[in-house]
Amino acid sequence: MGVTAKIAPSMLSSDFANLASEAERILNCGADWLHMDIMDGHFVPNLTIGAPVIESLRKHTKAYLDCHLMVTNPLDYVEPLGKAGASGFTFHVEISKDNWQELVQRIKSKGMRPGVALKPGTSVEEVYPLVEGANPVEMVLVMTVEPGFGGQKFMPEMMDKVRTLRNRYPSLDIEVDGGLGPSTIAEAASAGANCIVAGSSVFGAPEPAHVISLMRKSVEDAQKNS
Ligand code: DX5
Ligand code: ZN
């Protein structure tokens, strides 16, 4: 039993004014998860959505809501997001050095799945304690762009982090986020990523279903060959 491919379109690239129908449309195109980028205008310069929007969307879908918290105080979001119906809660390691144990415990107690994300400038060793502790995170998100905005260029040099994590943790969910699409998926998949976030390449495509299935196949092929 290995890790399975999860294709997670980033709703940041959808039409926020029609979030429920965009979610339904992209799930019908074969998406596994919906990636929800929560930004506070402080940890990153952009400001997006929070728990009220997750709560509204939850009324329209049973899908796994993969929440990526680009916020300075993730602890403040645990309770509201848990109530709102978030599924995954991925916080950044850069701002949680002192309280990640409490964070993980609270996230789990609210029925969500904890994950940890790292920015391009953060070294991979920083997440080891969070994966190897008694109360571990269940996913590591390797940012392949600077967090804050969709539509940026994939950073291939981040694949060393993915390879290191995959060698060390064969059954861990490893997610990549930023600049993923048909031209970059092979590199991420062969490095060992199995959860693929993609915003502009999916929502900007004439046939999102085609892009989603192509990315899934790339992950599955890489797993067969590994
Ligand atoms: C960036 C976000 C991403 C973003 C990805 O801070 O974390 O999830 O939406 O968008 P693309 O796939 O367009 O790079
Ligand atoms: Zn994201």
mmCIF file of C-alpha atoms and ligand atoms in Angstrom:
data_model
loop_
_atom_site.group_PDB
_atom_site.id
_atom_site.type_symbol
_atom_site.label_atom_id
_atom_site.label_comp_id
_atom_site.label_asym_id
_atom_site.label_seq_id
_atom_site.Cartn_x
_atom_site.Cartn_y
_atom_site.Cartn_z
ATOM 1 C CA MET A 1 0.000 0.000 0.000
ATOM 2 C CA GLY A 2 1.506 3.310 -1.028
ATOM 3 C CA VAL A 3 0.435 6.913 -1.055
ATOM 4 C CA THR A 4 -2.244 7.696 -3.614
ATOM 5 C CA ALA A 5 -2.414 10.539 -6.108
ATOM 6 C CA LYS A 6 -4.559 13.457 -5.007
ATOM 7 C CA ILE A 7 -5.161 16.212 -7.502
ATOM 8 C CA ALA A 8 -6.140 19.385 -5.672
ATOM 9 C CA PRO A 9 -7.180 22.322 -7.856
ATOM 10 C CA SER A 10 -6.545 25.630 -6.106
ATOM 11 C CA MET A 11 -9.817 27.523 -5.811
ATOM 12 C CA LEU A 12 -7.774 30.736 -5.724
ATOM 13 C CA SER A 13 -7.829 30.540 -9.520
ATOM 14 C CA SER A 14 -11.586 29.942 -9.678
ATOM 15 C CA ASP A 15 -14.312 32.550 -9.917
ATOM 16 C CA PHE A 16 -14.796 33.404 -6.230
ATOM 17 C CA ALA A 17 -18.164 34.974 -7.062
ATOM 18 C CA ASN A 18 -19.397 31.526 -8.089
ATOM 19 C CA LEU A 19 -17.492 29.344 -5.656
ATOM 20 C CA ALA A 20 -20.057 26.574 -5.215
ATOM 21 C CA SER A 21 -20.569 26.030 -8.928
ATOM 22 C CA GLU A 22 -16.838 26.264 -9.604
ATOM 23 C CA ALA A 23 -16.243 23.588 -6.952
ATOM 24 C CA GLU A 24 -18.886 21.344 -8.462
ATOM 25 C CA ARG A 25 -17.537 21.861 -11.957
ATOM 26 C CA ILE A 26 -13.959 21.006 -11.024
ATOM 27 C CA LEU A 27 -14.983 17.960 -8.975
ATOM 28 C CA ASN A 28 -16.921 16.746 -12.011
ATOM 29 C CA CYS A 29 -13.668 17.127 -13.937
ATOM 30 C CA GLY A 30 -12.038 14.556 -11.631
ATOM 31 C CA ALA A 31 -10.514 16.620 -8.817
ATOM 32 C CA ASP A 32 -9.876 14.691 -5.587
ATOM 33 C CA TRP A 33 -9.544 17.614 -3.197
ATOM 34 C CA LEU A 34 -10.326 21.332 -3.283
ATOM 35 C CA HIS A 35 -7.283 23.375 -2.228
ATOM 36 C CA MET A 36 -8.343 26.463 -0.266
ATOM 37 C CA ASP A 37 -5.746 29.224 0.134
ATOM 38 C CA ILE A 38 -6.352 31.172 3.328
ATOM 39 C CA MET A 39 -4.193 34.316 3.457
ATOM 40 C CA ASP A 40 -4.226 37.003 6.131
ATOM 41 C CA GLY A 41 -2.523 39.920 4.351
ATOM 42 C CA HIS A 42 0.271 39.685 6.937
ATOM 43 C CA PHE A 43 2.122 36.383 6.547
ATOM 44 C CA VAL A 44 1.738 37.051 2.818
ATOM 45 C CA PRO A 45 0.841 40.349 1.121
ATOM 46 C CA ASN A 46 -2.443 38.990 -0.233
ATOM 47 C CA LEU A 47 -5.766 38.606 1.576
ATOM 48 C CA THR A 48 -8.216 35.921 0.499
ATOM 49 C CA ILE A 49 -10.806 33.937 2.389
ATOM 50 C CA GLY A 50 -11.439 32.625 5.888
ATOM 51 C CA ALA A 51 -13.749 30.379 7.868
ATOM 52 C CA PRO A 52 -17.038 32.050 6.777
ATOM 53 C CA VAL A 53 -16.356 31.202 3.151
ATOM 54 C CA ILE A 54 -15.342 27.628 4.021
ATOM 55 C CA GLU A 55 -18.577 27.314 5.974
ATOM 56 C CA SER A 56 -20.615 28.545 3.009
ATOM 57 C CA LEU A 57 -18.860 26.238 0.585
ATOM 58 C CA ARG A 58 -19.263 23.266 2.928
ATOM 59 C CA LYS A 59 -23.047 23.616 2.572
ATOM 60 C CA HIS A 60 -22.666 22.851 -1.134
ATOM 61 C CA THR A 61 -20.119 20.043 -1.197
ATOM 62 C CA LYS A 62 -18.920 16.991 0.711
ATOM 63 C CA ALA A 63 -15.468 17.262 -0.900
ATOM 64 C CA TYR A 64 -12.211 17.213 1.058
ATOM 65 C CA LEU A 65 -11.335 20.866 1.694
ATOM 66 C CA ASP A 66 -7.541 21.051 1.791
ATOM 67 C CA CYS A 67 -6.929 24.320 3.642
ATOM 68 C CA HIS A 68 -3.529 25.980 3.295
ATOM 69 C CA LEU A 69 -3.066 28.564 6.023
ATOM 70 C CA MET A 70 -0.782 31.393 4.944
ATOM 71 C CA VAL A 71 -1.390 33.258 8.180
ATOM 72 C CA THR A 72 0.746 34.483 11.065
ATOM 73 C CA ASN A 73 -1.461 33.054 13.833
ATOM 74 C CA PRO A 74 -2.803 29.679 12.680
ATOM 75 C CA LEU A 75 -3.882 28.750 16.217
ATOM 76 C CA ASP A 76 -6.625 31.405 16.008
ATOM 77 C CA TYR A 77 -8.066 29.640 12.946
ATOM 78 C CA VAL A 78 -8.313 26.090 14.314
ATOM 79 C CA GLU A 79 -11.624 26.400 16.103
ATOM 80 C CA PRO A 80 -13.452 28.436 13.413
ATOM 81 C CA LEU A 81 -12.182 26.278 10.563
ATOM 82 C CA GLY A 82 -13.046 23.092 12.407
ATOM 83 C CA LYS A 83 -16.590 24.374 12.914
ATOM 84 C CA ALA A 84 -16.782 25.537 9.311
ATOM 85 C CA GLY A 85 -16.080 22.027 8.011
ATOM 86 C CA ALA A 86 -12.457 22.196 6.845
ATOM 87 C CA SER A 87 -10.883 18.776 6.193
ATOM 88 C CA GLY A 88 -7.141 19.420 6.107
ATOM 89 C CA PHE A 89 -5.384 22.185 8.056
ATOM 90 C CA THR A 90 -1.879 22.912 6.778
ATOM 91 C CA PHE A 91 0.067 25.591 8.653
ATOM 92 C CA HIS A 92 3.500 27.034 7.891
ATOM 93 C CA VAL A 93 6.536 25.824 9.836
ATOM 94 C CA GLU A 94 8.137 29.294 9.726
ATOM 95 C CA ILE A 95 5.661 30.760 12.235
ATOM 96 C CA SER A 96 4.971 27.695 14.363
ATOM 97 C CA LYS A 97 8.361 26.801 15.827
ATOM 98 C CA ASP A 98 7.173 27.411 19.380
ATOM 99 C CA ASN A 99 3.677 25.990 19.286
ATOM 100 C CA TRP A 100 3.422 23.308 16.608
ATOM 101 C CA GLN A 101 2.728 20.582 19.150
ATOM 102 C CA GLU A 102 -0.264 22.446 20.536
ATOM 103 C CA LEU A 103 -1.399 23.288 17.005
ATOM 104 C CA VAL A 104 -1.294 19.677 15.814
ATOM 105 C CA GLN A 105 -3.105 18.454 18.876
ATOM 106 C CA ARG A 106 -5.854 21.100 18.518
ATOM 107 C CA ILE A 107 -6.243 20.472 14.781
ATOM 108 C CA LYS A 108 -6.744 16.747 15.412
ATOM 109 C CA SER A 109 -9.141 17.392 18.265
ATOM 110 C CA LYS A 110 -11.331 19.358 15.850
ATOM 111 C CA GLY A 111 -11.415 16.415 13.453
ATOM 112 C CA MET A 112 -9.089 17.916 10.839
ATOM 113 C CA ARG A 113 -5.959 16.453 9.293
ATOM 114 C CA PRO A 114 -2.788 18.393 10.187
ATOM 115 C CA GLY A 115 -0.166 19.276 7.615
ATOM 116 C CA VAL A 116 2.910 21.482 7.608
ATOM 117 C CA ALA A 117 4.069 23.737 4.770
ATOM 118 C CA LEU A 118 7.470 25.192 4.045
ATOM 119 C CA LYS A 119 8.386 28.234 1.993
ATOM 120 C CA PRO A 120 11.087 28.014 -0.705
ATOM 121 C CA GLY A 121 13.728 29.530 1.589
ATOM 122 C CA THR A 122 13.069 27.114 4.441
ATOM 123 C CA SER A 123 15.221 24.008 4.685
ATOM 124 C CA VAL A 124 13.595 20.624 4.713
ATOM 125 C CA GLU A 125 15.135 19.577 8.040
ATOM 126 C CA GLU A 126 12.824 22.065 9.768
ATOM 127 C CA VAL A 127 9.855 19.744 9.303
ATOM 128 C CA TYR A 128 11.493 16.511 10.517
ATOM 129 C CA PRO A 129 10.464 16.958 14.157
ATOM 130 C CA LEU A 130 6.858 17.521 13.097
ATOM 131 C CA VAL A 131 6.746 14.310 11.082
ATOM 132 C CA GLU A 132 8.694 12.213 13.553
ATOM 133 C CA GLY A 133 7.142 13.367 16.831
ATOM 134 C CA ALA A 134 4.705 11.392 18.949
ATOM 135 C CA ASN A 135 1.791 13.398 17.543
ATOM 136 C CA PRO A 136 2.856 13.878 13.926
ATOM 137 C CA VAL A 137 1.533 15.910 11.031
ATOM 138 C CA GLU A 138 0.087 13.781 8.233
ATOM 139 C CA MET A 139 1.214 15.796 5.226
ATOM 140 C CA VAL A 140 4.121 18.024 4.222
ATOM 141 C CA LEU A 141 3.471 20.767 1.668
ATOM 142 C CA VAL A 142 6.567 21.855 -0.231
ATOM 143 C CA MET A 143 5.981 25.317 -1.714
ATOM 144 C CA THR A 144 7.292 25.518 -5.260
ATOM 145 C CA VAL A 145 6.683 29.281 -5.499
ATOM 146 C CA GLU A 146 6.774 32.050 -2.896
ATOM 147 C CA PRO A 147 3.376 31.878 -1.202
ATOM 148 C CA GLY A 148 0.872 34.644 -1.873
ATOM 149 C CA PHE A 149 -0.303 34.481 -5.456
ATOM 150 C CA GLY A 150 -1.366 32.073 -8.156
ATOM 151 C CA GLY A 151 0.179 31.978 -11.605
ATOM 152 C CA GLN A 152 3.862 32.058 -10.652
ATOM 153 C CA LYS A 153 6.701 30.036 -12.129
ATOM 154 C CA PHE A 154 7.507 26.575 -10.707
ATOM 155 C CA MET A 155 10.866 26.385 -8.869
ATOM 156 C CA PRO A 156 12.482 23.083 -9.918
ATOM 157 C CA GLU A 157 15.211 23.446 -7.292
ATOM 158 C CA MET A 158 12.566 22.611 -4.655
ATOM 159 C CA MET A 159 12.494 19.014 -5.927
ATOM 160 C CA ASP A 160 15.529 18.168 -3.784
ATOM 161 C CA LYS A 161 13.298 18.705 -0.744
ATOM 162 C CA VAL A 162 10.618 16.436 -2.184
ATOM 163 C CA ARG A 163 13.141 13.677 -2.955
ATOM 164 C CA THR A 164 14.663 13.928 0.514
ATOM 165 C CA LEU A 165 11.241 13.675 2.135
ATOM 166 C CA ARG A 166 10.131 10.770 -0.058
ATOM 167 C CA ASN A 167 13.303 8.787 0.719
ATOM 168 C CA ARG A 168 12.917 9.410 4.400
ATOM 169 C CA TYR A 169 9.117 8.893 4.603
ATOM 170 C CA PRO A 170 7.876 6.399 1.983
ATOM 171 C CA SER A 171 4.244 6.564 3.106
ATOM 172 C CA LEU A 172 3.876 10.278 3.861
ATOM 173 C CA ASP A 173 1.546 12.517 1.843
ATOM 174 C CA ILE A 174 3.832 15.018 0.121
ATOM 175 C CA GLU A 175 2.109 17.963 -1.548
ATOM 176 C CA VAL A 176 3.566 20.452 -3.995
ATOM 177 C CA ASP A 177 2.003 23.853 -4.580
ATOM 178 C CA GLY A 178 2.817 26.521 -7.137
ATOM 179 C CA GLY A 179 3.360 26.462 -10.873
ATOM 180 C CA LEU A 180 2.235 22.866 -11.349
ATOM 181 C CA GLY A 181 0.756 21.906 -14.690
ATOM 182 C CA PRO A 182 1.377 19.718 -17.733
ATOM 183 C CA SER A 183 4.912 21.049 -18.247
ATOM 184 C CA THR A 184 6.108 20.628 -14.643
ATOM 185 C CA ILE A 185 4.166 17.663 -13.294
ATOM 186 C CA ALA A 186 6.654 14.991 -14.442
ATOM 187 C CA GLU A 187 9.451 16.551 -12.453
ATOM 188 C CA ALA A 188 7.352 16.792 -9.277
ATOM 189 C CA ALA A 189 5.929 13.302 -9.682
ATOM 190 C CA SER A 190 9.301 11.651 -10.265
ATOM 191 C CA ALA A 191 10.694 13.430 -7.198
ATOM 192 C CA GLY A 192 7.968 11.705 -5.185
ATOM 193 C CA ALA A 193 5.125 14.202 -4.757
ATOM 194 C CA ASN A 194 1.678 12.582 -4.625
ATOM 195 C CA CYS A 195 -0.614 15.515 -3.743
ATOM 196 C CA ILE A 196 -0.655 18.056 -6.524
ATOM 197 C CA VAL A 197 -2.050 21.563 -6.137
ATOM 198 C CA ALA A 198 -2.711 23.367 -9.398
ATOM 199 C CA GLY A 199 -4.561 26.640 -9.870
ATOM 200 C CA SER A 200 -4.014 28.501 -13.105
ATOM 201 C CA SER A 201 -3.098 25.410 -15.152
ATOM 202 C CA VAL A 202 -6.421 23.763 -14.283
ATOM 203 C CA PHE A 203 -8.850 26.690 -14.205
ATOM 204 C CA GLY A 204 -7.178 28.338 -17.188
ATOM 205 C CA ALA A 205 -7.393 25.218 -19.351
ATOM 206 C CA PRO A 206 -10.021 24.742 -22.043
ATOM 207 C CA GLU A 207 -10.446 21.190 -20.709
ATOM 208 C CA PRO A 208 -9.646 21.008 -16.995
ATOM 209 C CA ALA A 209 -10.561 17.285 -16.950
ATOM 210 C CA HIS A 210 -7.752 16.602 -19.377
ATOM 211 C CA VAL A 211 -5.171 18.438 -17.245
ATOM 212 C CA ILE A 212 -6.357 16.685 -14.094
ATOM 213 C CA SER A 213 -6.164 13.221 -15.643
ATOM 214 C CA LEU A 214 -2.774 13.962 -17.175
ATOM 215 C CA MET A 215 -1.394 14.975 -13.772
ATOM 216 C CA ARG A 216 -2.905 11.917 -12.078
ATOM 217 C CA LYS A 217 -1.355 9.636 -14.686
ATOM 218 C CA SER A 218 2.017 11.290 -14.215
ATOM 219 C CA VAL A 219 1.947 10.612 -10.451
ATOM 220 C CA GLU A 220 0.798 7.020 -10.979
ATOM 221 C CA ASP A 221 3.415 6.344 -13.654
ATOM 222 C CA ALA A 222 6.185 7.734 -11.459
ATOM 223 C CA GLN A 223 5.046 5.521 -8.602
ATOM 224 C CA LYS A 224 5.125 2.422 -10.834
ATOM 225 C CA ASN A 225 8.657 3.254 -11.928
ATOM 226 C CA SER A 226 10.029 4.020 -8.486
HETATM 227 C C1 DX5 B 1 0.141 30.332 -3.664
HETATM 228 C C2 DX5 B 1 -0.917 29.315 -3.320
HETATM 229 C C3 DX5 B 1 -1.239 28.356 -4.392
HETATM 230 C C4 DX5 B 1 -1.700 28.944 -5.699
HETATM 231 C C5 DX5 B 1 -1.202 28.040 -6.788
HETATM 232 O O1 DX5 B 1 0.455 31.022 -2.512
HETATM 233 O O2 DX5 B 1 -0.533 28.568 -2.178
HETATM 234 O O3 DX5 B 1 -2.126 27.335 -3.938
HETATM 235 O O4 DX5 B 1 -3.090 29.089 -5.809
HETATM 236 O O5 DX5 B 1 -1.530 28.585 -8.013
HETATM 237 P P1 DX5 B 1 -0.794 28.163 -9.361
HETATM 238 O O6 DX5 B 1 -1.068 26.703 -9.566
HETATM 239 O O7 DX5 B 1 -1.441 29.033 -10.376
HETATM 240 O O8 DX5 B 1 0.670 28.421 -9.178
HETATM 241 ZN ZN ZN B 2 -1.769 26.831 -1.565
#
